[in-house]
């Protein structure tokens, strides 16, 4: 009799928990490697809470295919619980009335205290949280092969002048000084690193966030283009069209000395069994010590009707910010946690250095959004900048002063 009562009680408890459980459908394009492992952990954590995970993965590194599918679903009134959206696109979706308010989850988790204000602002619309940040990528990294420097008798550079001096020695020794992939977003990644050094954080924000015409066309921007053009002398002729990870492998294999790329490049070194500080070096690119160009992956949360699915959706938002998921995801992704209160004991030296400068730059004005990775401005303005930067970089006769003027005009036309 007791056994029967116990089984009945368990079945009732089970039925109650299932009745209270909801479904989360999550649209993302993390379909390979460490990213896929991380999504699997998020699914597992949600299922442990009794919710059902419906994976809505759309392959494609930049998410263009995923966004096409999302628009169709949202317009038809059947959006997912959450979708991988970042930067100004979050504001656009919120402005159209598709996103839901997460302020209650944020207040419970003290998001305003553990996430830097500059990143919080991107996650909010009209003061309300509508998206959740997953991680922080540092874009202004330089990756270097110390063995190449040793063979060339060159010193690891800490600023632009030292870069050019080292690059000349490396080139003379028969190595490629700068591994680069000639694609517009990669050109822009290098360009914004030069811009951050030459302009400084305040004028960088004026140019690429405020879209200030004087900042975009002024003397300092002419200097940015001048230095950027000089970098072209240190990349190889096979650069056009090369993928970023192929350029990273050139540094890993000792064919090239350096690469300017975000911290996702670290995954390539890790996969090759390389150890930071020994087999490769990571340091701020081109004199941007103490400054931090960020790229943040995030999920925007859509307005739902089903009460249980809304509960599951809020549980998802809470789980994404949890220390457990932040640690697992970022160890796999190569990025750092978005929480500034994280224990970094399990992370490597590159990540610990990154977190240190993330914290310091978030309080002293050195934290700036990446233009090249869609964090600083609209996709229209970004596209205009890409066109001017790439055309300039690939034209050996291009004039820096004219390029700065073209930049301002192109951005104004895109506004």
Tab-separated table of C-alpha atoms in Angstrom:
chain	number	residue	atom	x	y	z
A	1	UNK	CA	0.000	0.000	0.000
A	2	UNK	CA	2.838	2.384	0.928
A	3	UNK	CA	4.613	1.619	-2.388
A	4	UNK	CA	1.414	2.366	-4.320
A	5	UNK	CA	1.020	5.695	-2.510
A	6	UNK	CA	4.675	6.602	-3.168
A	7	UNK	CA	4.366	5.832	-6.881
A	8	UNK	CA	1.152	7.827	-7.053
A	9	UNK	CA	2.821	10.795	-5.338
A	10	UNK	CA	5.840	10.652	-7.687
A	11	UNK	CA	3.622	10.430	-10.746
A	12	UNK	CA	1.591	13.419	-9.566
A	13	UNK	CA	4.785	15.410	-8.899
A	14	UNK	CA	6.100	14.456	-12.313
A	15	UNK	CA	2.843	15.435	-13.981
A	16	UNK	CA	2.871	18.767	-12.115
A	17	UNK	CA	6.467	19.567	-13.149
A	18	UNK	CA	5.709	18.661	-16.761
A	19	UNK	CA	2.591	20.808	-16.703
A	20	UNK	CA	4.666	23.754	-15.487
A	21	UNK	CA	7.433	23.196	-18.008
A	22	UNK	CA	7.563	25.113	-21.250
A	23	UNK	CA	9.411	24.991	-24.529
A	24	UNK	CA	12.210	27.256	-25.706
A	25	UNK	CA	12.936	27.455	-29.397
A	26	UNK	CA	16.332	29.053	-30.017
A	27	UNK	CA	17.515	30.315	-33.398
A	28	UNK	CA	21.303	30.370	-33.813
A	29	UNK	CA	24.065	29.570	-36.290
A	30	UNK	CA	26.533	27.926	-33.920
A	31	UNK	CA	26.754	24.603	-35.718
A	32	UNK	CA	30.383	23.523	-35.478
A	33	UNK	CA	33.243	22.921	-33.041
A	34	UNK	CA	33.278	24.519	-29.630
A	35	UNK	CA	30.204	26.615	-30.416
A	36	UNK	CA	28.058	23.519	-30.982
A	37	UNK	CA	29.364	22.019	-27.725
A	38	UNK	CA	28.390	25.179	-25.891
A	39	UNK	CA	24.855	25.180	-27.281
A	40	UNK	CA	24.541	21.549	-26.190
A	41	UNK	CA	25.416	22.614	-22.622
A	42	UNK	CA	22.751	25.339	-22.714
A	43	UNK	CA	20.215	22.759	-23.907
A	44	UNK	CA	21.231	20.396	-21.095
A	45	UNK	CA	20.887	23.110	-18.434
A	46	UNK	CA	17.409	24.001	-19.696
A	47	UNK	CA	16.302	20.375	-19.760
A	48	UNK	CA	17.535	19.923	-16.176
A	49	UNK	CA	15.004	22.589	-15.207
A	50	UNK	CA	12.266	20.536	-16.892
A	51	UNK	CA	11.899	22.646	-20.027
A	52	UNK	CA	11.937	21.378	-23.596
A	53	UNK	CA	14.649	22.676	-25.940
A	54	UNK	CA	13.776	23.043	-29.612
A	55	UNK	CA	16.961	23.672	-31.566
A	56	UNK	CA	16.558	26.053	-34.507
A	57	UNK	CA	20.054	25.978	-36.006
A	58	UNK	CA	20.645	27.599	-39.388
A	59	UNK	CA	24.197	27.057	-40.664
A	60	UNK	CA	26.197	30.017	-41.934
A	61	UNK	CA	28.975	31.862	-40.098
A	62	UNK	CA	27.598	35.383	-40.485
A	63	UNK	CA	23.970	34.515	-39.805
A	64	UNK	CA	22.563	35.921	-43.058
A	65	UNK	CA	20.537	32.756	-43.758
A	66	UNK	CA	19.303	32.682	-40.163
A	67	UNK	CA	18.057	36.269	-40.391
A	68	UNK	CA	16.123	35.520	-43.588
A	69	UNK	CA	14.342	32.621	-41.860
A	70	UNK	CA	13.731	34.706	-38.729
A	71	UNK	CA	12.050	37.536	-40.663
A	72	UNK	CA	9.627	35.080	-42.272
A	73	UNK	CA	8.760	33.505	-38.920
A	74	UNK	CA	8.383	36.808	-37.063
A	75	UNK	CA	6.197	38.444	-39.705
A	76	UNK	CA	3.921	35.382	-39.779
A	77	UNK	CA	3.386	35.719	-36.004
A	78	UNK	CA	5.366	32.618	-35.044
A	79	UNK	CA	8.752	33.829	-33.726
A	80	UNK	CA	11.171	31.622	-31.750
A	81	UNK	CA	11.703	32.231	-28.029
A	82	UNK	CA	15.122	33.736	-28.686
A	83	UNK	CA	17.341	34.421	-31.681
A	84	UNK	CA	21.031	35.175	-32.082
A	85	UNK	CA	20.985	38.897	-32.881
A	86	UNK	CA	23.546	41.549	-31.957
A	87	UNK	CA	24.384	45.226	-32.056
A	88	UNK	CA	22.041	47.721	-33.676
A	89	UNK	CA	19.903	44.940	-35.114
A	90	UNK	CA	18.557	44.435	-31.577
A	91	UNK	CA	17.280	48.011	-31.554
A	92	UNK	CA	15.657	47.569	-34.971
A	93	UNK	CA	13.756	44.423	-33.905
A	94	UNK	CA	12.683	46.100	-30.653
A	95	UNK	CA	11.574	49.222	-32.509
A	96	UNK	CA	9.287	47.078	-34.645
A	97	UNK	CA	7.635	45.742	-31.485
A	98	UNK	CA	8.775	42.118	-31.725
A	99	UNK	CA	10.845	41.845	-28.520
A	100	UNK	CA	9.792	41.224	-24.928
A	101	UNK	CA	10.726	42.892	-21.628
A	102	UNK	CA	13.315	41.027	-19.500
A	103	UNK	CA	13.645	43.640	-16.728
A	104	UNK	CA	12.368	41.288	-14.021
A	105	UNK	CA	15.033	38.659	-14.847
A	106	UNK	CA	17.703	41.373	-15.070
A	107	UNK	CA	16.748	42.860	-11.692
A	108	UNK	CA	16.832	39.432	-10.032
A	109	UNK	CA	20.276	38.726	-11.521
A	110	UNK	CA	21.664	42.256	-10.867
A	111	UNK	CA	22.672	42.611	-14.519
A	112	UNK	CA	23.257	46.351	-14.141
A	113	UNK	CA	25.965	45.595	-11.571
A	114	UNK	CA	27.783	42.727	-13.313
A	115	UNK	CA	27.653	43.870	-16.975
A	116	UNK	CA	29.414	47.097	-18.083
A	117	UNK	CA	27.016	49.962	-18.962
A	118	UNK	CA	28.237	50.272	-22.564
A	119	UNK	CA	27.219	46.666	-23.241
A	120	UNK	CA	23.987	46.937	-21.229
A	121	UNK	CA	22.917	49.838	-23.431
A	122	UNK	CA	23.074	47.589	-26.504
A	123	UNK	CA	20.862	45.010	-24.754
A	124	UNK	CA	18.193	47.585	-23.845
A	125	UNK	CA	15.525	49.423	-25.807
A	126	UNK	CA	13.886	52.451	-24.165
A	127	UNK	CA	15.460	51.405	-20.869
A	128	UNK	CA	14.123	47.857	-20.991
A	129	UNK	CA	16.241	44.726	-21.390
A	130	UNK	CA	15.185	42.919	-24.570
A	131	UNK	CA	18.349	40.879	-25.183
A	132	UNK	CA	20.963	38.934	-23.228
A	133	UNK	CA	24.731	39.098	-23.878
A	134	UNK	CA	26.498	35.742	-24.108
A	135	UNK	CA	30.163	36.711	-24.234
A	136	UNK	CA	32.711	39.363	-25.075
A	137	UNK	CA	35.189	39.009	-27.916
A	138	UNK	CA	38.180	41.316	-27.927
A	139	UNK	CA	38.857	42.319	-31.521
A	140	UNK	CA	42.040	44.398	-31.171
A	141	UNK	CA	44.370	41.422	-30.613
A	142	UNK	CA	47.667	40.692	-32.294
A	143	UNK	CA	48.684	37.015	-32.581
A	144	UNK	CA	52.365	36.302	-33.098
A	145	UNK	CA	54.787	33.437	-33.633
A	146	UNK	CA	57.789	34.049	-31.325
A	147	UNK	CA	60.003	31.639	-33.309
A	148	UNK	CA	59.670	33.802	-36.440
A	149	UNK	CA	60.651	36.888	-34.441
A	150	UNK	CA	63.651	35.026	-33.068
A	151	UNK	CA	64.809	33.899	-36.521
A	152	UNK	CA	64.404	37.424	-37.898
A	153	UNK	CA	66.102	39.068	-34.926
A	154	UNK	CA	63.062	41.284	-34.471
A	155	UNK	CA	61.458	42.710	-31.337
A	156	UNK	CA	57.772	42.083	-30.574
A	157	UNK	CA	56.091	45.464	-31.254
A	158	UNK	CA	54.109	47.519	-28.761
A	159	UNK	CA	53.126	50.346	-31.166
A	160	UNK	CA	52.911	51.172	-34.872
A	161	UNK	CA	56.484	52.436	-35.218
A	162	UNK	CA	57.831	49.284	-33.594
A	163	UNK	CA	55.557	47.201	-35.824
A	164	UNK	CA	57.046	48.714	-38.983
A	165	UNK	CA	60.607	48.269	-37.667
A	166	UNK	CA	59.955	44.610	-36.807
A	167	UNK	CA	58.079	43.991	-40.067
A	168	UNK	CA	61.039	45.234	-42.124
A	169	UNK	CA	63.366	42.772	-40.373
A	170	UNK	CA	60.882	39.911	-40.730
A	171	UNK	CA	60.369	40.633	-44.418
A	172	UNK	CA	64.144	40.781	-44.991
A	173	UNK	CA	64.462	37.369	-43.294
A	174	UNK	CA	62.079	35.830	-45.835
A	175	UNK	CA	58.890	35.634	-43.748
A	176	UNK	CA	55.493	37.301	-44.220
A	177	UNK	CA	55.215	39.992	-41.534
A	178	UNK	CA	51.399	40.199	-41.440
A	179	UNK	CA	49.054	37.301	-42.248
A	180	UNK	CA	45.848	38.743	-43.680
A	181	UNK	CA	42.758	37.660	-45.545
A	182	UNK	CA	41.680	40.129	-48.210
A	183	UNK	CA	37.970	40.247	-47.379
A	184	UNK	CA	36.110	43.483	-46.528
A	185	UNK	CA	35.418	42.568	-42.885
A	186	UNK	CA	39.057	41.563	-42.365
A	187	UNK	CA	40.285	44.790	-43.961
A	188	UNK	CA	37.941	46.670	-41.618
A	189	UNK	CA	39.228	44.705	-38.606
A	190	UNK	CA	42.780	45.894	-39.300
A	191	UNK	CA	41.583	49.409	-40.174
A	192	UNK	CA	39.726	49.867	-36.877
A	193	UNK	CA	42.799	48.714	-34.920
A	194	UNK	CA	44.853	51.437	-36.624
A	195	UNK	CA	42.005	53.905	-36.054
A	196	UNK	CA	41.818	53.147	-32.336
A	197	UNK	CA	45.554	53.760	-31.986
A	198	UNK	CA	45.675	56.957	-34.045
A	199	UNK	CA	42.342	58.475	-33.010
A	200	UNK	CA	42.192	57.297	-29.414
A	201	UNK	CA	38.945	56.015	-27.847
A	202	UNK	CA	37.081	59.361	-27.754
A	203	UNK	CA	37.598	60.233	-31.412
A	204	UNK	CA	37.052	56.584	-32.389
A	205	UNK	CA	33.580	56.826	-30.823
A	206	UNK	CA	32.958	60.179	-32.537
A	207	UNK	CA	33.808	58.620	-35.904
A	208	UNK	CA	32.233	55.165	-35.741
A	209	UNK	CA	29.436	55.543	-33.168
A	210	UNK	CA	28.374	59.182	-33.475
A	211	UNK	CA	29.238	59.241	-37.220
A	212	UNK	CA	30.617	62.744	-36.759
A	213	UNK	CA	31.536	64.157	-40.168
A	214	UNK	CA	34.524	66.125	-38.862
A	215	UNK	CA	35.946	63.033	-37.170
A	216	UNK	CA	35.408	60.929	-40.303
A	217	UNK	CA	37.057	63.409	-42.675
A	218	UNK	CA	39.565	65.234	-40.442
A	219	UNK	CA	43.366	65.242	-40.289
A	220	UNK	CA	43.526	62.369	-37.783
A	221	UNK	CA	41.468	60.168	-40.099
A	222	UNK	CA	43.845	61.048	-42.952
A	223	UNK	CA	46.641	59.776	-40.697
A	224	UNK	CA	44.660	56.574	-40.072
A	225	UNK	CA	44.438	55.922	-43.811
A	226	UNK	CA	48.133	56.788	-44.238
A	227	UNK	CA	49.246	54.219	-41.656
A	228	UNK	CA	46.698	51.670	-42.871
A	229	UNK	CA	48.056	51.923	-46.407
A	230	UNK	CA	51.592	51.367	-45.134
A	231	UNK	CA	50.505	48.016	-43.633
A	232	UNK	CA	49.759	46.727	-47.126
A	233	UNK	CA	53.502	46.515	-47.785
A	234	UNK	CA	53.767	43.693	-45.247
A	235	UNK	CA	51.092	41.273	-46.459
A	236	UNK	CA	51.612	38.719	-49.228
A	237	UNK	CA	50.209	38.789	-52.770
A	238	UNK	CA	47.970	35.758	-52.130
A	239	UNK	CA	45.930	37.615	-49.513
A	240	UNK	CA	42.793	38.430	-51.596
A	241	UNK	CA	39.861	36.192	-50.706
A	242	UNK	CA	41.741	34.268	-48.008
A	243	UNK	CA	39.653	33.140	-45.021
A	244	UNK	CA	40.706	34.410	-41.594
A	245	UNK	CA	41.488	30.937	-40.227
A	246	UNK	CA	43.820	30.240	-43.148
A	247	UNK	CA	45.693	33.432	-42.244
A	248	UNK	CA	45.847	32.232	-38.626
A	249	UNK	CA	47.352	28.924	-39.761
A	250	UNK	CA	50.133	30.892	-41.490
A	251	UNK	CA	51.150	32.232	-38.066
A	252	UNK	CA	50.764	28.802	-36.455
A	253	UNK	CA	52.956	27.163	-39.126
A	254	UNK	CA	55.655	29.832	-38.980
A	255	UNK	CA	55.074	31.184	-42.489
A	256	UNK	CA	53.969	34.534	-41.092
A	257	UNK	CA	54.883	36.457	-37.951
A	258	UNK	CA	51.659	38.218	-36.944
A	259	UNK	CA	47.925	38.515	-37.485
A	260	UNK	CA	45.464	41.177	-36.316
A	261	UNK	CA	42.272	39.301	-35.453
A	262	UNK	CA	39.699	38.853	-32.695
A	263	UNK	CA	40.131	36.268	-29.965
A	264	UNK	CA	38.224	33.622	-31.928
A	265	UNK	CA	41.624	33.072	-33.595
A	266	UNK	CA	42.784	31.512	-30.326
A	267	UNK	CA	40.610	28.487	-31.086
A	268	UNK	CA	42.827	27.716	-34.088
A	269	UNK	CA	45.974	27.760	-31.945
A	270	UNK	CA	44.292	25.600	-29.306
A	271	UNK	CA	43.105	23.095	-31.927
A	272	UNK	CA	46.707	22.883	-33.201
A	273	UNK	CA	47.900	22.019	-29.675
A	274	UNK	CA	49.718	25.325	-29.187
A	275	UNK	CA	50.276	26.900	-25.767
A	276	UNK	CA	49.956	30.672	-25.201
A	277	UNK	CA	53.160	32.322	-24.016
A	278	UNK	CA	55.251	29.528	-25.487
A	279	UNK	CA	54.137	28.646	-29.021
A	280	UNK	CA	52.299	31.888	-29.673
A	281	UNK	CA	51.884	35.354	-28.193
A	282	UNK	CA	48.762	37.462	-27.758
A	283	UNK	CA	48.993	41.204	-27.146
A	284	UNK	CA	47.039	44.399	-27.953
A	285	UNK	CA	47.348	45.328	-31.627
A	286	UNK	CA	49.368	48.316	-32.814
A	287	UNK	CA	49.671	50.340	-29.631
A	288	UNK	CA	46.154	49.864	-28.240
A	289	UNK	CA	47.245	48.760	-24.767
A	290	UNK	CA	44.582	49.539	-22.168
A	291	UNK	CA	41.944	49.879	-24.881
A	292	UNK	CA	39.399	47.240	-25.794
A	293	UNK	CA	37.383	46.887	-29.001
A	294	UNK	CA	34.476	44.599	-28.215
A	295	UNK	CA	32.238	42.313	-30.221
A	296	UNK	CA	29.378	40.799	-28.188
A	297	UNK	CA	27.317	37.769	-29.158
A	298	UNK	CA	23.787	37.991	-27.797
A	299	UNK	CA	20.266	36.620	-27.968
A	300	UNK	CA	17.217	38.816	-28.483
A	301	UNK	CA	14.026	37.564	-26.824
A	302	UNK	CA	10.714	37.642	-28.711
A	303	UNK	CA	7.203	38.362	-27.466
A	304	UNK	CA	5.380	35.074	-26.806
A	305	UNK	CA	1.764	34.238	-25.913
A	306	UNK	CA	1.924	30.886	-24.112
A	307	UNK	CA	2.383	31.377	-20.342
A	308	UNK	CA	4.520	28.258	-19.801
A	309	UNK	CA	6.744	29.090	-22.765
A	310	UNK	CA	7.219	32.577	-21.330
A	311	UNK	CA	8.408	30.994	-18.052
A	312	UNK	CA	10.833	28.796	-20.012
A	313	UNK	CA	12.008	31.841	-21.947
A	314	UNK	CA	12.822	33.722	-18.729
A	315	UNK	CA	14.647	30.650	-17.421
A	316	UNK	CA	16.737	30.689	-20.619
A	317	UNK	CA	17.682	34.345	-20.090
A	318	UNK	CA	18.713	33.580	-16.501
A	319	UNK	CA	20.727	30.516	-17.558
A	320	UNK	CA	22.689	32.362	-20.258
A	321	UNK	CA	24.020	34.831	-17.688
A	322	UNK	CA	24.693	32.143	-15.058
A	323	UNK	CA	28.370	31.685	-14.072
A	324	UNK	CA	28.178	27.990	-14.999
A	325	UNK	CA	27.179	28.617	-18.606
A	326	UNK	CA	29.384	31.695	-18.957
A	327	UNK	CA	32.413	29.602	-18.028
A	328	UNK	CA	31.685	26.599	-20.253
A	329	UNK	CA	30.661	28.641	-23.280
A	330	UNK	CA	33.600	31.021	-23.230
A	331	UNK	CA	36.197	28.320	-22.589
A	332	UNK	CA	34.941	26.710	-25.806
A	333	UNK	CA	34.529	29.905	-27.821
A	334	UNK	CA	37.841	31.633	-27.024
A	335	UNK	CA	36.018	34.719	-25.746
A	336	UNK	CA	35.614	35.935	-22.159
A	337	UNK	CA	32.513	36.007	-19.933
A	338	UNK	CA	30.357	39.121	-20.107
A	339	UNK	CA	30.091	39.072	-16.292
A	340	UNK	CA	32.821	41.107	-14.606
A	341	UNK	CA	32.500	39.081	-11.366
A	342	UNK	CA	33.621	35.752	-12.865
A	343	UNK	CA	36.282	33.451	-11.450
A	344	UNK	CA	38.827	33.190	-14.292
A	345	UNK	CA	40.893	30.354	-12.768
A	346	UNK	CA	40.152	27.912	-15.597
A	347	UNK	CA	40.965	30.403	-18.381
A	348	UNK	CA	44.336	30.808	-20.121
A	349	UNK	CA	46.634	33.829	-19.916
A	350	UNK	CA	45.240	35.481	-23.067
A	351	UNK	CA	41.716	35.345	-21.612
A	352	UNK	CA	42.863	36.588	-18.210
A	353	UNK	CA	44.699	39.511	-19.837
A	354	UNK	CA	41.576	40.206	-21.880
A	355	UNK	CA	39.309	40.228	-18.807
A	356	UNK	CA	41.707	42.527	-16.944
A	357	UNK	CA	41.631	45.109	-19.744
A	358	UNK	CA	37.884	44.616	-20.258
A	359	UNK	CA	37.293	45.627	-16.641
A	360	UNK	CA	39.752	48.535	-16.612
A	361	UNK	CA	38.672	49.922	-19.996
A	362	UNK	CA	35.000	49.764	-18.996
A	363	UNK	CA	35.700	52.267	-16.214
A	364	UNK	CA	38.279	54.571	-17.853
A	365	UNK	CA	36.698	55.134	-21.277
A	366	UNK	CA	38.876	52.723	-23.263
A	367	UNK	CA	36.043	50.263	-24.045
A	368	UNK	CA	34.759	50.839	-27.598
A	369	UNK	CA	32.392	48.906	-29.900
A	370	UNK	CA	33.763	47.221	-33.008
A	371	UNK	CA	32.781	48.879	-36.275
A	372	UNK	CA	34.050	45.911	-38.279
A	373	UNK	CA	31.831	43.467	-36.378
A	374	UNK	CA	28.552	45.354	-36.335
A	375	UNK	CA	28.628	46.760	-32.809
A	376	UNK	CA	29.169	50.488	-33.362
A	377	UNK	CA	26.647	51.503	-35.998
A	378	UNK	CA	23.942	50.405	-38.431
A	379	UNK	CA	24.567	47.832	-41.130
A	380	UNK	CA	24.051	50.592	-43.735
A	381	UNK	CA	26.805	52.819	-42.332
A	382	UNK	CA	29.048	49.799	-41.783
A	383	UNK	CA	28.606	48.741	-45.418
A	384	UNK	CA	29.570	52.227	-46.606
A	385	UNK	CA	32.717	52.173	-44.438
A	386	UNK	CA	33.640	48.696	-45.697
A	387	UNK	CA	33.428	49.830	-49.331
A	388	UNK	CA	35.688	52.859	-48.816
A	389	UNK	CA	38.211	50.974	-46.649
A	390	UNK	CA	38.543	47.948	-48.942
A	391	UNK	CA	38.737	49.995	-52.157
A	392	UNK	CA	41.430	52.162	-50.590
A	393	UNK	CA	43.445	49.223	-49.272
A	394	UNK	CA	43.502	47.524	-52.671
A	395	UNK	CA	44.443	50.613	-54.669
A	396	UNK	CA	48.164	51.331	-54.395
A	397	UNK	CA	47.637	54.821	-55.839
A	398	UNK	CA	44.834	55.791	-53.457
A	399	UNK	CA	45.233	59.105	-51.631
A	400	UNK	CA	44.619	59.094	-47.841
A	401	UNK	CA	43.148	62.615	-47.817
A	402	UNK	CA	40.667	61.764	-50.557
A	403	UNK	CA	39.835	58.508	-48.768
A	404	UNK	CA	38.872	60.366	-45.586
A	405	UNK	CA	36.617	62.682	-47.589
A	406	UNK	CA	35.052	59.702	-49.366
A	407	UNK	CA	34.498	58.033	-45.999
A	408	UNK	CA	32.497	60.962	-44.643
A	409	UNK	CA	30.442	61.288	-47.832
A	410	UNK	CA	29.697	57.553	-47.998
A	411	UNK	CA	28.589	57.424	-44.357
A	412	UNK	CA	26.421	60.534	-44.776
A	413	UNK	CA	24.716	58.951	-47.782
A	414	UNK	CA	24.018	55.798	-45.747
A	415	UNK	CA	22.490	57.655	-42.772
